Amino acid sequence: MTKKALITGITGQDGAYLSEFLVKKGYKVYGALRRTSSTNTSRLSYIGVLGDIELVSMDLAEITNIQRLIERIEPDEIYNLAAQSFVQTSYEQPIFTSDIDGIGVTRILETVRNLGGKPKFYQASTSEMFGQAQQSPQNENTPFYPRSPYGIAKLYSHWMTVNYREAWNMFACSGILFNHESPLRGTEFVTRKISQGMAQIALKKIKKINLGNLNAERDWGFAGDYVEAIWNILQQDKPDDFVISTGENYSIEDFAREAFNVVGLDWKKFVKSNVSRYLRPSEVPSLLGDSSKAIKQLKWKPKVLFKDLCLMMVESDLKNFNLTLDEAKKIAKKL
Ligand code: NAP
Ligand code: G4F
């Protein structure tokens, strides 16, 4: 029988990659999006799945909406990817972030519980929960120390997911995913800001990219690899939580160097650092994941690592401006 999956946050980066993955596996995919003033299904079109999924309306702020939708669809699996996912914004909108990223998850969990706990549930937990990391690398047993309203809201929903599993015997799991990027990454996140900015510099549209703290380190993987792990987590015999990461970390400076290097430019000439509006009130200095459990139990491992990820993102952003890598390299020689 065809399996039914409900993906919240369908318009986001992971929503696009996960829906592509599930459609290929033969799932009937329902993609939940919230009402906005203009349609924002561009990632789904870009990846070519818009026609293969059914879009449904759902906002994590509204429990009646969540209940009606889940009752009607009767999904086998729910992937909760919806969130206010930008850490910087969570300092400006801590209450909204807590409501959507924290209580919003409880709204889904309560709905599933009230319906007899049938659909399997995946929660998009995050390495941001490790925050001021208490040990390195971080695994499933590392104590949490979130440093942002986003990280704190996500920690609440992480523990709620654990609690519904233990208290109500639900198949509720979390993937503790480290940063994962792609050509579909939001342009406010640092990797995409750099790859897109670099393409704009090559086209002489801008002269510099303004960034914040270049010393922070992240364990960056490719979103296309990570959605495979997400699906795998719900296919296990027992519900559990897994750290998903590459096991390598690099600084923001490393990313800028590598991205500019792709076209032969020296990043130092084109990046302004420590721009105050991009500095975090409480920074997460370094994240590095240990995915031994996922490698062993899920038989999962990342395929795209740092250098290839940089190249993929730079090439894609150049292409968005109708530039090939060779053309960009020629232009770069004159900059
Ligand atoms: P993203 O691109 O920012 O997508 C977030 C999605 O959530 C969007 O579809 C957004 O809709 C939706 N959303 C926001 N508020 C909502 C609300 N009130 N009701 C319903 N939907 C709402 O994020 P992503 O990178 O794909 O990440 C997916 C999930 O994984 C998020 O929960 C994120 O926190 C988590 N995560 C991400 C990473 C990472 O490195 N990417 C790492 C760990 C965990 P709009 O398009 O309408 O804004
Ligand atoms: O790209 P970022 O905004 O990602 P951040 O804060 O690590 O959060 C992302 O990963 C989390 C997983 O750990 C997810 F849960 C979350 O949803 C999101 O996807 O910033 C990365 C680092 C930070 O240390 C930031 O201070 O880059 C530093 N940075 C330096 N200059 C900048 C900038 N970040 C942004 N966004 N913009 C800058 O100009």
Coordinates of C-alpha atoms and ligand atoms in Angstrom, one line a residue:
M1 CA 0.0 0.0 0.0
T2 CA 1.2 3.5 -0.8
K3 CA 2.6 5.2 2.3
K4 CA 1.5 8.7 3.1
A5 CA 3.9 11.3 4.5
L6 CA 3.0 14.8 5.8
I7 CA 5.9 17.2 5.7
T8 CA 5.6 20.5 7.5
G9 CA 7.9 23.3 6.4
I10 CA 7.6 22.1 2.8
T11 CA 8.6 25.5 1.3
G12 CA 12.0 25.4 3.1
Q13 CA 15.3 23.9 2.1
D14 CA 14.9 20.5 3.7
G15 CA 11.2 20.3 2.7
A16 CA 12.3 20.4 -1.0
Y17 CA 15.0 17.8 -0.6
L18 CA 12.9 15.5 1.6
S19 CA 9.8 15.6 -0.7
E20 CA 12.0 14.8 -3.7
F21 CA 13.4 11.8 -1.8
L22 CA 10.0 10.5 -0.6
V23 CA 8.4 11.0 -4.0
K24 CA 11.2 8.8 -5.5
K25 CA 10.5 6.2 -2.9
G26 CA 6.8 6.1 -4.0
Y27 CA 5.2 8.0 -1.1
K28 CA 2.1 10.1 -1.4
V29 CA 3.5 13.4 -0.1
Y30 CA 1.4 16.1 1.6
G31 CA 3.4 19.3 1.9
A32 CA 2.1 21.7 4.6
L33 CA 2.6 25.4 4.0
R34 CA 1.4 28.4 5.9
R35 CA -0.5 31.2 4.3
T36 CA 1.7 34.0 3.0
S37 CA 0.9 37.0 0.8
S38 CA 2.8 35.6 -2.2
T39 CA 3.4 31.9 -3.2
N40 CA 6.8 30.7 -2.0
T41 CA 7.0 27.3 -3.7
S42 CA 10.1 28.2 -5.7
R43 CA 12.4 25.6 -4.1
L44 CA 9.8 22.9 -5.0
S45 CA 9.7 24.1 -8.6
Y46 CA 13.5 24.3 -8.7
I47 CA 13.9 20.7 -7.6
G48 CA 11.0 19.6 -9.9
V49 CA 8.6 18.1 -7.3
L50 CA 5.8 20.8 -7.2
G51 CA 3.6 18.7 -9.5
D52 CA 4.2 15.5 -7.5
I53 CA 3.0 16.6 -4.1
E54 CA -0.3 17.8 -2.6
L55 CA 0.0 21.2 -0.9
V56 CA -2.1 21.6 2.2
S57 CA -2.5 24.6 4.5
M58 CA -1.1 24.4 8.0
D59 CA 0.3 26.9 10.5
L60 CA 2.1 25.5 13.7
A61 CA 0.4 28.4 15.6
E62 CA -3.1 26.9 15.1
I63 CA -4.0 23.7 16.8
T64 CA -7.5 23.3 15.2
N65 CA -5.9 23.5 11.8
I66 CA -3.3 20.9 12.7
Q67 CA -5.9 18.5 14.1
R68 CA -8.3 18.7 11.1
L69 CA -5.4 18.2 8.7
I70 CA -3.9 15.2 10.4
E71 CA -7.4 13.6 10.9
R72 CA -8.2 14.1 7.3
I73 CA -4.9 12.9 5.8
E74 CA -4.2 10.0 8.2
P75 CA -0.5 10.1 7.4
D76 CA 1.8 7.1 8.2
E77 CA 4.7 9.4 8.9
I78 CA 4.9 13.1 9.9
Y79 CA 8.1 15.0 9.3
N80 CA 8.0 18.2 11.3
L81 CA 10.5 20.5 9.5
A82 CA 8.6 23.8 10.1
A83 CA 10.3 26.3 12.3
Q84 CA 11.4 29.9 12.6
S85 CA 14.9 28.6 11.8
F86 CA 17.1 31.7 11.7
V87 CA 19.1 32.0 15.0
Q88 CA 19.7 35.8 14.6
T89 CA 15.9 36.4 14.3
S90 CA 15.2 34.5 17.4
Y91 CA 16.9 37.2 19.5
E92 CA 14.5 39.7 18.0
Q93 CA 11.4 37.5 18.1
P94 CA 12.0 35.2 21.1
I95 CA 8.3 34.7 21.9
F96 CA 7.2 33.9 18.3
T97 CA 10.2 31.6 18.0
S98 CA 9.3 29.8 21.3
D99 CA 5.7 29.5 20.2
I100 CA 6.4 28.0 16.8
D101 CA 9.6 26.0 17.5
G102 CA 8.5 24.9 21.0
I103 CA 4.8 24.9 21.6
G104 CA 4.0 24.3 17.9
V105 CA 5.7 20.9 18.2
T106 CA 3.6 20.0 21.3
R107 CA 0.5 20.9 19.2
I108 CA 1.4 18.2 16.7
L109 CA 2.4 15.7 19.4
E110 CA -0.9 16.2 21.3
T111 CA -2.9 15.8 18.1
V112 CA -1.1 12.5 17.3
R113 CA -1.6 11.3 20.9
N114 CA -5.3 12.2 20.8
L115 CA -5.6 10.2 17.5
G116 CA -4.2 7.1 19.2
G117 CA -0.5 7.8 18.5
K118 CA -0.5 6.1 15.1
P119 CA 1.6 8.2 12.7
K120 CA 5.4 8.0 13.2
F121 CA 6.7 11.4 14.1
Y122 CA 10.0 13.1 13.2
Q123 CA 11.2 16.2 15.0
A124 CA 13.9 18.5 13.4
S125 CA 16.2 18.9 16.4
T126 CA 19.4 20.8 16.0
S127 CA 23.1 21.0 17.0
E128 CA 22.3 24.5 18.2
M129 CA 21.0 22.8 21.3
F130 CA 24.7 21.9 22.2
G131 CA 25.4 25.7 22.0
Q132 CA 28.3 26.3 24.3
A133 CA 29.4 22.7 23.7
Q134 CA 30.4 20.9 26.9
Q135 CA 32.5 18.3 25.0
S136 CA 33.9 17.9 21.5
P137 CA 32.8 16.2 19.3
Q138 CA 29.1 16.2 20.3
N139 CA 27.1 12.9 20.3
E140 CA 23.7 11.8 21.6
N141 CA 25.0 11.8 25.2
T142 CA 26.6 15.3 25.2
P143 CA 24.9 17.7 27.7
F144 CA 22.9 20.5 26.1
Y145 CA 23.8 24.2 26.6
P146 CA 21.7 26.3 24.2
R147 CA 22.8 29.9 23.6
S148 CA 19.9 31.4 21.7
P149 CA 16.1 31.6 22.0
Y150 CA 16.0 29.3 19.0
G151 CA 18.2 26.7 20.6
I152 CA 16.2 26.9 23.8
A153 CA 12.8 26.5 22.0
K154 CA 14.3 23.6 20.0
L155 CA 15.5 21.9 23.2
Y156 CA 12.0 22.1 24.7
S157 CA 10.5 20.5 21.6
H158 CA 13.3 17.9 21.6
W159 CA 12.5 16.9 25.2
M160 CA 8.8 16.9 24.4
T161 CA 9.4 14.5 21.6
V162 CA 11.4 12.2 24.0
N163 CA 8.6 12.6 26.6
Y164 CA 5.8 11.6 24.2
R165 CA 7.8 8.6 23.2
E166 CA 8.3 7.5 26.8
A167 CA 5.0 8.5 28.4
W168 CA 2.6 7.6 25.5
N169 CA 4.6 5.0 23.8
M170 CA 4.6 7.0 20.5
F171 CA 7.0 6.4 17.6
A172 CA 8.5 9.9 18.1
C173 CA 12.1 10.5 17.1
S174 CA 14.5 13.4 16.7
G175 CA 17.3 13.9 14.3
I176 CA 19.9 16.2 15.9
L177 CA 21.1 17.6 12.7
F178 CA 24.2 19.7 12.4
N179 CA 24.3 22.6 9.8
H180 CA 23.4 21.4 6.4
E181 CA 23.5 23.6 3.3
S182 CA 22.8 23.5 -0.4
P183 CA 22.0 25.7 -3.4
L184 CA 18.5 26.0 -1.9
R185 CA 19.8 27.3 1.5
G186 CA 18.1 30.6 2.6
T187 CA 20.3 33.6 1.5
E188 CA 20.4 34.9 5.1
F189 CA 22.5 31.9 6.3
V190 CA 26.2 32.5 6.2
T191 CA 27.3 29.9 3.6
R192 CA 24.7 31.0 1.0
K193 CA 25.3 34.7 1.8
I194 CA 28.9 34.0 0.8
S195 CA 28.3 31.9 -2.3
Q196 CA 25.7 34.3 -3.6
G197 CA 27.7 37.4 -2.6
M198 CA 30.7 36.0 -4.4
A199 CA 28.7 35.7 -7.6
Q200 CA 27.4 39.2 -7.2
I201 CA 31.0 40.5 -6.8
A202 CA 32.0 38.7 -10.0
L203 CA 29.2 40.5 -11.8
K204 CA 30.2 43.8 -10.2
K205 CA 26.8 44.1 -8.6
I206 CA 28.4 44.6 -5.1
K207 CA 31.9 45.3 -3.9
K208 CA 32.0 43.6 -0.6
I209 CA 30.1 41.1 1.6
N210 CA 29.4 42.3 5.2
L211 CA 29.8 39.5 7.7
G212 CA 29.9 39.1 11.5
N213 CA 32.1 36.7 13.4
L214 CA 34.4 34.8 11.1
N215 CA 36.0 32.6 13.8
A216 CA 32.9 30.5 14.6
E217 CA 33.2 26.9 13.5
R218 CA 30.5 24.8 12.0
D219 CA 30.1 21.1 10.9
W220 CA 28.6 21.7 7.5
G221 CA 27.0 18.9 5.4
F222 CA 24.8 18.7 2.4
A223 CA 21.0 18.9 2.9
G224 CA 20.5 16.2 0.1
D225 CA 22.5 13.7 2.2
Y226 CA 20.8 14.6 5.5
V227 CA 17.2 14.0 4.3
E228 CA 18.2 10.4 3.7
A229 CA 19.1 10.1 7.3
I230 CA 15.9 11.8 8.4
W231 CA 13.8 9.1 6.5
N232 CA 16.0 6.4 7.9
I233 CA 15.4 7.4 11.4
L234 CA 11.7 6.7 11.0
Q235 CA 12.4 3.3 9.4
Q236 CA 14.1 1.8 12.5
D237 CA 12.4 -0.9 14.6
K238 CA 12.5 1.3 17.7
P239 CA 12.1 5.1 18.0
D240 CA 15.3 6.8 18.9
D241 CA 17.3 10.0 18.5
F242 CA 20.4 10.4 16.2
V243 CA 23.2 13.0 15.7
I244 CA 23.6 13.6 12.0
S245 CA 26.9 15.4 11.0
T246 CA 30.0 15.1 8.9
G247 CA 32.5 14.9 11.7
E248 CA 34.6 17.8 10.2
N249 CA 34.3 21.5 11.1
Y250 CA 35.6 24.7 9.5
S251 CA 35.4 28.3 10.4
I252 CA 33.4 30.9 8.5
E253 CA 36.7 32.3 7.3
D254 CA 37.6 28.9 5.9
F255 CA 34.3 28.8 4.0
A256 CA 34.9 32.3 2.6
R257 CA 38.4 31.4 1.6
E258 CA 37.3 28.2 -0.1
A259 CA 34.3 29.8 -1.9
F260 CA 36.5 32.7 -3.3
N261 CA 39.2 30.3 -4.2
V262 CA 36.9 28.4 -6.5
V263 CA 37.1 31.4 -9.0
G264 CA 40.7 32.4 -8.0
L265 CA 39.9 35.4 -5.8
D266 CA 41.4 36.4 -2.5
W267 CA 38.5 36.5 0.0
K268 CA 40.3 39.1 2.2
K269 CA 39.7 41.8 -0.5
F270 CA 36.0 41.3 -0.7
V271 CA 34.8 40.5 2.9
K272 CA 34.2 42.9 5.7
S273 CA 34.1 41.1 9.1
N274 CA 32.8 41.9 12.6
V275 CA 30.0 44.1 11.1
S276 CA 28.0 44.7 14.3
R277 CA 24.5 43.9 13.0
Y278 CA 25.7 40.4 12.2
L279 CA 27.3 39.6 15.5
R280 CA 25.2 37.4 17.8
P281 CA 24.5 38.5 21.4
S282 CA 25.6 35.1 22.6
E283 CA 27.6 33.2 20.0
V284 CA 27.9 29.4 19.5
P285 CA 31.7 29.3 19.0
S286 CA 32.2 25.8 17.7
L287 CA 30.1 22.7 16.7
L288 CA 31.5 19.4 15.7
G289 CA 29.3 16.2 15.5
D290 CA 30.0 12.6 16.2
S291 CA 27.6 10.5 14.1
S292 CA 29.0 7.1 15.1
K293 CA 25.6 5.9 16.2
A294 CA 23.9 6.9 12.9
I295 CA 26.8 5.4 10.9
K296 CA 26.4 2.1 12.8
Q297 CA 22.6 1.8 13.2
L298 CA 21.2 3.7 10.2
K299 CA 24.1 2.7 7.9
W300 CA 24.2 6.3 6.9
K301 CA 27.2 8.5 6.1
P302 CA 27.6 11.9 4.4
K303 CA 28.6 11.8 0.7
V304 CA 29.3 15.5 0.1
L305 CA 32.0 17.1 2.3
F306 CA 33.2 20.7 2.8
K307 CA 35.2 21.4 -0.5
D308 CA 32.5 19.8 -2.7
L309 CA 29.8 21.6 -0.9
C310 CA 31.5 25.0 -1.4
L311 CA 32.0 24.2 -5.1
M312 CA 28.4 23.1 -5.5
M313 CA 27.0 26.2 -3.9
V314 CA 29.3 28.6 -5.8
E315 CA 28.6 27.0 -9.2
S316 CA 24.9 27.1 -8.5
D317 CA 24.9 30.8 -7.6
L318 CA 27.0 31.7 -10.6
K319 CA 24.5 29.7 -12.8
N320 CA 21.6 31.7 -11.2
F321 CA 23.3 34.8 -12.7
N322 CA 23.9 32.9 -16.0
L323 CA 27.7 32.6 -15.4
T324 CA 29.8 29.5 -15.9
L325 CA 32.7 28.8 -13.7
D326 CA 35.2 29.5 -16.5
E327 CA 33.5 32.8 -17.3
A328 CA 33.7 33.8 -13.6
K329 CA 37.4 32.8 -13.4
K330 CA 38.1 35.1 -16.4
I331 CA 36.2 38.0 -14.9
A332 CA 38.0 37.4 -11.5
K333 CA 41.4 37.9 -13.1
K334 CA 40.4 41.5 -13.9
L335 CA 39.0 42.3 -10.4
Ligands
NAP1 P1 14.0 26.7 6.4 O1 14.5 26.7 5.0 O2 14.1 28.0 7.1 O3 12.4 26.3 6.3 C1 11.6 26.5 7.4 C2 10.2 26.1 7.0 O4 9.3 26.3 8.2 C3 9.6 27.0 5.9 O5 8.9 26.2 5.0 C4 8.7 28.0 6.6 O6 7.7 28.5 5.9 C5 8.2 27.0 7.7 N1 7.5 27.7 8.8 C6 8.0 28.8 9.5 N2 7.1 29.2 10.4 C7 6.0 28.4 10.3 C8 4.7 28.3 10.9 N3 4.3 29.1 11.9 N4 3.8 27.3 10.5 C9 4.1 26.5 9.5 N5 5.3 26.5 8.8 C10 6.2 27.5 9.2 O7 14.7 25.6 7.3 P2 15.5 24.3 6.8 O8 16.9 24.6 6.7 O9 14.8 23.6 5.7 O10 15.4 23.4 8.2 C11 14.3 22.5 8.4 C12 14.1 22.3 9.9 O11 15.3 21.7 10.4 C13 13.8 23.5 10.7 O12 13.0 23.1 11.8 C14 15.2 23.9 11.3 O13 15.1 24.6 12.5 C15 15.8 22.5 11.4 N6 17.3 22.4 11.3 C16 17.9 22.9 10.3 C17 19.3 22.8 10.2 C18 20.0 23.3 9.0 O14 21.3 23.5 9.1 N7 19.4 23.6 7.9 C19 20.0 22.1 11.2 C20 19.3 21.6 12.2 C21 17.9 21.7 12.3 P3 7.8 29.9 5.0 O15 8.5 29.5 3.7 O16 6.4 30.3 4.9 O17 8.7 30.8 5.9
G4F2 O1 24.6 30.3 8.9 P1 24.2 30.7 10.3 O2 23.1 31.7 10.4 O3 23.7 29.3 10.9 P2 23.5 28.9 12.5 O4 23.4 30.0 13.4 O5 24.7 27.9 12.8 O6 22.1 28.1 12.4 C1 21.9 27.1 11.4 O7 22.3 25.9 11.8 C2 21.6 25.3 13.0 C3 22.3 24.0 13.3 O8 23.3 24.1 14.2 C4 20.2 25.2 12.6 F1 19.5 24.7 13.7 C5 19.6 26.6 12.3 O9 18.2 26.4 12.0 C6 20.4 27.1 11.1 O10 20.1 26.4 10.0 O11 25.4 31.1 11.1 C7 26.6 30.3 11.2 C8 27.7 31.1 11.9 C9 27.3 31.8 13.2 O12 28.3 31.5 14.1 C10 27.2 33.2 12.9 O13 27.6 34.1 13.9 O14 28.1 32.1 11.0 C11 28.3 33.3 11.8 N1 28.2 34.4 10.9 C12 29.2 35.3 10.6 N2 28.7 36.3 9.8 C13 27.1 34.8 10.2 C14 27.4 36.0 9.5 N3 25.9 34.2 10.1 C15 25.0 34.8 9.3 N4 23.7 34.3 9.1 N5 25.3 36.0 8.6 C16 26.5 36.6 8.7 O15 26.7 37.7 8.1

